[in-house]
């Protein structure tokens, strides 16, 4: 769609009504025009939904700013044009398309297929419900040019999404998103709404059974001891959170020779309204309550879950005192990493050729494990587009074996069969470990304790402040970065890094909660420095080639990381989709002194609120 910034909102509505062929969304815009509801029309029509590295994700309703049949068609027209232009033999290699169970997902997927067919592509299609990892798996398995999955993962029920995978089977990363976005702009007039005829098109191949069989076969490399799996007395409760996971969980558990799950009946069948949970995310407080309640009634000590599109995994375990331990994303990451390393050692893979990675806001315990055990480790920016692509590069360029990657938001990638987070394979690997531990009279929690004893204790607090005012958010980060109004008289001891090339002076706090700051990385202005507390000069000139971060810099969002000498690490960032100022805090105690670690954590939590964010003064 051409620039709509200065067009009358009623002209935009007229354009929409001329282009849209979906009676439901046409009626919505028509009613708003009749009601002269300019504010709502502005919200729906003025700015096209943005295509980013996560693809598209938005509420389902009428308008260029939302997800609907029209915006799915134009996104697919643009994506197909871009893929055809950028990837050799793209049409013959084909595209993989799948969808979850959300409202409109099936229609959106078929419209996607239609657009790719119109450009001459072979289409590998999952016509029934699929779990998200099936698409990147098939892209890699079939050598396809790209993949599209229609899903909004664990977003609220009124949302949907359009997730894109590149030819290597990993999510797209910059600058591909910019090229795709430009192509969507160039193909913004919807051409073909006929999605029903794809069923009889000879260029569409149903890959549901063949690719599921291939996926199950590929995950067999993760089986550690089939005899232990077969003979375990392990019992557990499973919930797919009203999503698509159950039949795929059944298949992989059978292939691993693990016992069948006991299900939460009310949450077993796919239901796009998610009726028993306020938010369909296993991380959310209360999301696993029904599963725990069933486990309590049946005297079962383990609960496991997938999110609705089954790319994430969560678990909780009953402890000796009868209370439930809901494992955090980082705790599960540690458990998986240790189990994967054991398995790869047992299979004869050289430890120095094992590659693992996690996001920079996830726990540094994985880094501590790598330092002690000798496997290759790297951290990345947030998101599996970075984690998976980095691990794939380590495999290609360094001859590494992909072991494990994760992010603290309960996303886990075990092995190389899927270059994305995969909750189904994670489920099987976790239950396999639980079965082995059960045969030894141990809990998974005991296994986690063993890791703390070996690598040190790590405790975290990941929270956020609601800040709907972007001006206030910018002011908060500006004060952290430059001091109060760019001055050095705000009663905080600060750095004085003079950057003539950027015409600024970086005045970060030298202490947080009384602990000396040892490391600073600012991915908004492009600055990184270690041993900050060891500098002997009050002021320091920083040249254009000095202090350049290893991670990509983006001025469009805020992201600052501090490390402190007490083993603390804080990453503060803005959210790209919500009015939140997020922080990720972790404290490490190498001596496994939990009391000291917990005390430091609480001190730093208060310091974030009082010293950095000034939550009370800012009304947060």
PDB file of N, CA and C in Angstrom, residues 155-193:
ATOM      1  N   UNK A 155      -0.150 -16.374  22.476  1.00  0.00           N
ATOM      2  CA  UNK A 155      -0.825 -15.076  22.587  1.00  0.00           C
ATOM      3  C   UNK A 155      -2.300 -15.258  22.938  1.00  0.00           C
ATOM      4  N   UNK A 156      -2.981 -14.189  23.320  1.00  0.00           N
ATOM      5  CA  UNK A 156      -4.427 -14.269  23.567  1.00  0.00           C
ATOM      6  C   UNK A 156      -5.192 -14.764  22.344  1.00  0.00           C
ATOM      7  N   UNK A 157      -6.416 -15.236  22.580  1.00  0.00           N
ATOM      8  CA  UNK A 157      -7.190 -15.946  21.558  1.00  0.00           C
ATOM      9  C   UNK A 157      -7.553 -15.096  20.346  1.00  0.00           C
ATOM     10  N   UNK A 158      -7.569 -13.779  20.491  1.00  0.00           N
ATOM     11  CA  UNK A 158      -7.952 -12.916  19.370  1.00  0.00           C
ATOM     12  C   UNK A 158      -6.784 -12.581  18.447  1.00  0.00           C
ATOM     13  N   UNK A 159      -5.585 -13.064  18.777  1.00  0.00           N
ATOM     14  CA  UNK A 159      -4.401 -12.791  17.962  1.00  0.00           C
ATOM     15  C   UNK A 159      -4.110 -13.935  17.001  1.00  0.00           C
ATOM     16  N   UNK A 160      -3.360 -13.631  15.968  1.00  0.00           N
ATOM     17  CA  UNK A 160      -2.794 -14.659  15.110  1.00  0.00           C
ATOM     18  C   UNK A 160      -1.460 -14.148  14.569  1.00  0.00           C
ATOM     19  N   UNK A 161      -0.756 -15.027  13.858  1.00  0.00           N
ATOM     20  CA  UNK A 161       0.569 -14.644  13.389  1.00  0.00           C
ATOM     21  C   UNK A 161       0.958 -15.347  12.106  1.00  0.00           C
ATOM     22  N   UNK A 162       2.048 -14.877  11.518  1.00  0.00           N
ATOM     23  CA  UNK A 162       2.557 -15.339  10.228  1.00  0.00           C
ATOM     24  C   UNK A 162       4.069 -15.446  10.403  1.00  0.00           C
ATOM     25  N   UNK A 163       4.553 -16.650  10.673  1.00  0.00           N
ATOM     26  CA  UNK A 163       5.947 -16.877  11.041  1.00  0.00           C
ATOM     27  C   UNK A 163       6.704 -17.433   9.842  1.00  0.00           C
ATOM     28  N   UNK A 164       7.860 -16.843   9.537  1.00  0.00           N
ATOM     29  CA  UNK A 164       8.583 -17.187   8.312  1.00  0.00           C
ATOM     30  C   UNK A 164       9.929 -17.834   8.630  1.00  0.00           C
ATOM     31  N   UNK A 165      10.222 -18.916   7.914  1.00  0.00           N
ATOM     32  CA  UNK A 165      11.508 -19.613   8.008  1.00  0.00           C
ATOM     33  C   UNK A 165      12.224 -19.516   6.668  1.00  0.00           C
ATOM     34  N   UNK A 166      13.546 -19.341   6.731  1.00  0.00           N
ATOM     35  CA  UNK A 166      14.342 -19.230   5.518  1.00  0.00           C
ATOM     36  C   UNK A 166      14.800 -20.606   5.059  1.00  0.00           C
ATOM     37  N   UNK A 167      15.576 -20.667   3.984  1.00  0.00           N
ATOM     38  CA  UNK A 167      15.907 -21.931   3.337  1.00  0.00           C
ATOM     39  C   UNK A 167      16.730 -22.885   4.206  1.00  0.00           C
ATOM     40  N   UNK A 168      17.410 -22.369   5.245  1.00  0.00           N
ATOM     41  CA  UNK A 168      18.164 -23.259   6.138  1.00  0.00           C
ATOM     42  C   UNK A 168      17.291 -23.868   7.220  1.00  0.00           C
ATOM     43  N   UNK A 169      16.023 -23.482   7.291  1.00  0.00           N
ATOM     44  CA  UNK A 169      15.107 -24.023   8.286  1.00  0.00           C
ATOM     45  C   UNK A 169      15.046 -23.216   9.568  1.00  0.00           C
ATOM     46  N   UNK A 170      15.759 -22.107   9.634  1.00  0.00           N
ATOM     47  CA  UNK A 170      15.718 -21.229  10.807  1.00  0.00           C
ATOM     48  C   UNK A 170      14.866 -20.003  10.505  1.00  0.00           C
ATOM     49  N   UNK A 171      14.418 -19.328  11.561  1.00  0.00           N
ATOM     50  CA  UNK A 171      13.656 -18.100  11.374  1.00  0.00           C
ATOM     51  C   UNK A 171      14.506 -17.047  10.669  1.00  0.00           C
ATOM     52  N   UNK A 172      13.837 -16.176   9.948  1.00  0.00           N
ATOM     53  CA  UNK A 172      14.554 -15.101   9.262  1.00  0.00           C
ATOM     54  C   UNK A 172      15.162 -14.138  10.278  1.00  0.00           C
ATOM     55  N   UNK A 173      16.271 -13.518   9.895  1.00  0.00           N
ATOM     56  CA  UNK A 173      16.878 -12.488  10.715  1.00  0.00           C
ATOM     57  C   UNK A 173      17.239 -11.314   9.809  1.00  0.00           C
ATOM     58  N   UNK A 174      17.537 -10.156  10.402  1.00  0.00           N
ATOM     59  CA  UNK A 174      17.880  -8.997   9.576  1.00  0.00           C
ATOM     60  C   UNK A 174      19.067  -9.298   8.658  1.00  0.00           C
ATOM     61  N   UNK A 175      19.098  -8.744   7.443  1.00  0.00           N
ATOM     62  CA  UNK A 175      18.160  -7.744   6.905  1.00  0.00           C
ATOM     63  C   UNK A 175      17.042  -8.349   6.056  1.00  0.00           C
ATOM     64  N   UNK A 176      16.841  -9.661   6.134  1.00  0.00           N
ATOM     65  CA  UNK A 176      15.803 -10.289   5.316  1.00  0.00           C
ATOM     66  C   UNK A 176      14.436  -9.656   5.562  1.00  0.00           C
ATOM     67  N   UNK A 177      14.155  -9.318   6.833  1.00  0.00           N
ATOM     68  CA  UNK A 177      12.842  -8.752   7.149  1.00  0.00           C
ATOM     69  C   UNK A 177      12.588  -7.452   6.399  1.00  0.00           C
ATOM     70  N   UNK A 178      13.645  -6.649   6.227  1.00  0.00           N
ATOM     71  CA  UNK A 178      13.478  -5.378   5.517  1.00  0.00           C
ATOM     72  C   UNK A 178      13.181  -5.608   4.037  1.00  0.00           C
ATOM     73  N   UNK A 179      13.873  -6.596   3.445  1.00  0.00           N
ATOM     74  CA  UNK A 179      13.622  -6.911   2.044  1.00  0.00           C
ATOM     75  C   UNK A 179      12.228  -7.453   1.821  1.00  0.00           C
ATOM     76  N   UNK A 180      11.781  -8.310   2.734  1.00  0.00           N
ATOM     77  CA  UNK A 180      10.424  -8.862   2.622  1.00  0.00           C
ATOM     78  C   UNK A 180       9.394  -7.758   2.792  1.00  0.00           C
ATOM     79  N   UNK A 181       9.621  -6.890   3.766  1.00  0.00           N
ATOM     80  CA  UNK A 181       8.685  -5.793   4.014  1.00  0.00           C
ATOM     81  C   UNK A 181       8.552  -4.900   2.779  1.00  0.00           C
ATOM     82  N   UNK A 182       9.668  -4.631   2.123  1.00  0.00           N
ATOM     83  CA  UNK A 182       9.628  -3.815   0.915  1.00  0.00           C
ATOM     84  C   UNK A 182       8.842  -4.495  -0.194  1.00  0.00           C
ATOM     85  N   UNK A 183       9.030  -5.810  -0.333  1.00  0.00           N
ATOM     86  CA  UNK A 183       8.290  -6.558  -1.361  1.00  0.00           C
ATOM     87  C   UNK A 183       6.793  -6.594  -1.066  1.00  0.00           C
ATOM     88  N   UNK A 184       6.436  -6.670   0.204  1.00  0.00           N
ATOM     89  CA  UNK A 184       5.016  -6.626   0.568  1.00  0.00           C
ATOM     90  C   UNK A 184       4.417  -5.283   0.161  1.00  0.00           C
ATOM     91  N   UNK A 185       5.172  -4.222   0.390  1.00  0.00           N
ATOM     92  CA  UNK A 185       4.725  -2.885  -0.010  1.00  0.00           C
ATOM     93  C   UNK A 185       4.509  -2.812  -1.528  1.00  0.00           C
ATOM     94  N   UNK A 186       5.384  -3.484  -2.276  1.00  0.00           N
ATOM     95  CA  UNK A 186       5.301  -3.457  -3.737  1.00  0.00           C
ATOM     96  C   UNK A 186       4.182  -4.355  -4.282  1.00  0.00           C
ATOM     97  N   UNK A 187       3.655  -5.233  -3.452  1.00  0.00           N
ATOM     98  CA  UNK A 187       2.586  -6.153  -3.885  1.00  0.00           C
ATOM     99  C   UNK A 187       1.391  -6.037  -2.940  1.00  0.00           C
ATOM    100  N   UNK A 188       1.007  -4.805  -2.657  1.00  0.00           N
ATOM    101  CA  UNK A 188       0.029  -4.550  -1.601  1.00  0.00           C
ATOM    102  C   UNK A 188      -1.428  -4.569  -2.059  1.00  0.00           C
ATOM    103  N   UNK A 189      -1.650  -4.839  -3.334  1.00  0.00           N
ATOM    104  CA  UNK A 189      -3.032  -4.973  -3.805  1.00  0.00           C
ATOM    105  C   UNK A 189      -3.368  -6.458  -3.885  1.00  0.00           C
ATOM    106  N   UNK A 190      -4.336  -6.928  -3.103  1.00  0.00           N
ATOM    107  CA  UNK A 190      -4.640  -8.370  -3.074  1.00  0.00           C
ATOM    108  C   UNK A 190      -5.173  -8.858  -4.418  1.00  0.00           C
ATOM    109  N   UNK A 191      -4.650  -9.991  -4.903  1.00  0.00           N
ATOM    110  CA  UNK A 191      -4.988 -10.478  -6.245  1.00  0.00           C
ATOM    111  C   UNK A 191      -5.990 -11.630  -6.254  1.00  0.00           C
ATOM    112  N   UNK A 192      -5.751 -12.620  -5.390  1.00  0.00           N
ATOM    113  CA  UNK A 192      -6.528 -13.859  -5.527  1.00  0.00           C
ATOM    114  C   UNK A 192      -7.021 -14.322  -4.171  1.00  0.00           C
ATOM    115  N   UNK A 193      -8.351 -14.390  -4.030  1.00  0.00           N
ATOM    116  CA  UNK A 193      -8.979 -14.798  -2.763  1.00  0.00           C
ATOM    117  C   UNK A 193      -9.468 -16.248  -2.804  1.00  0.00           C
TER     118      UNK A 193
END
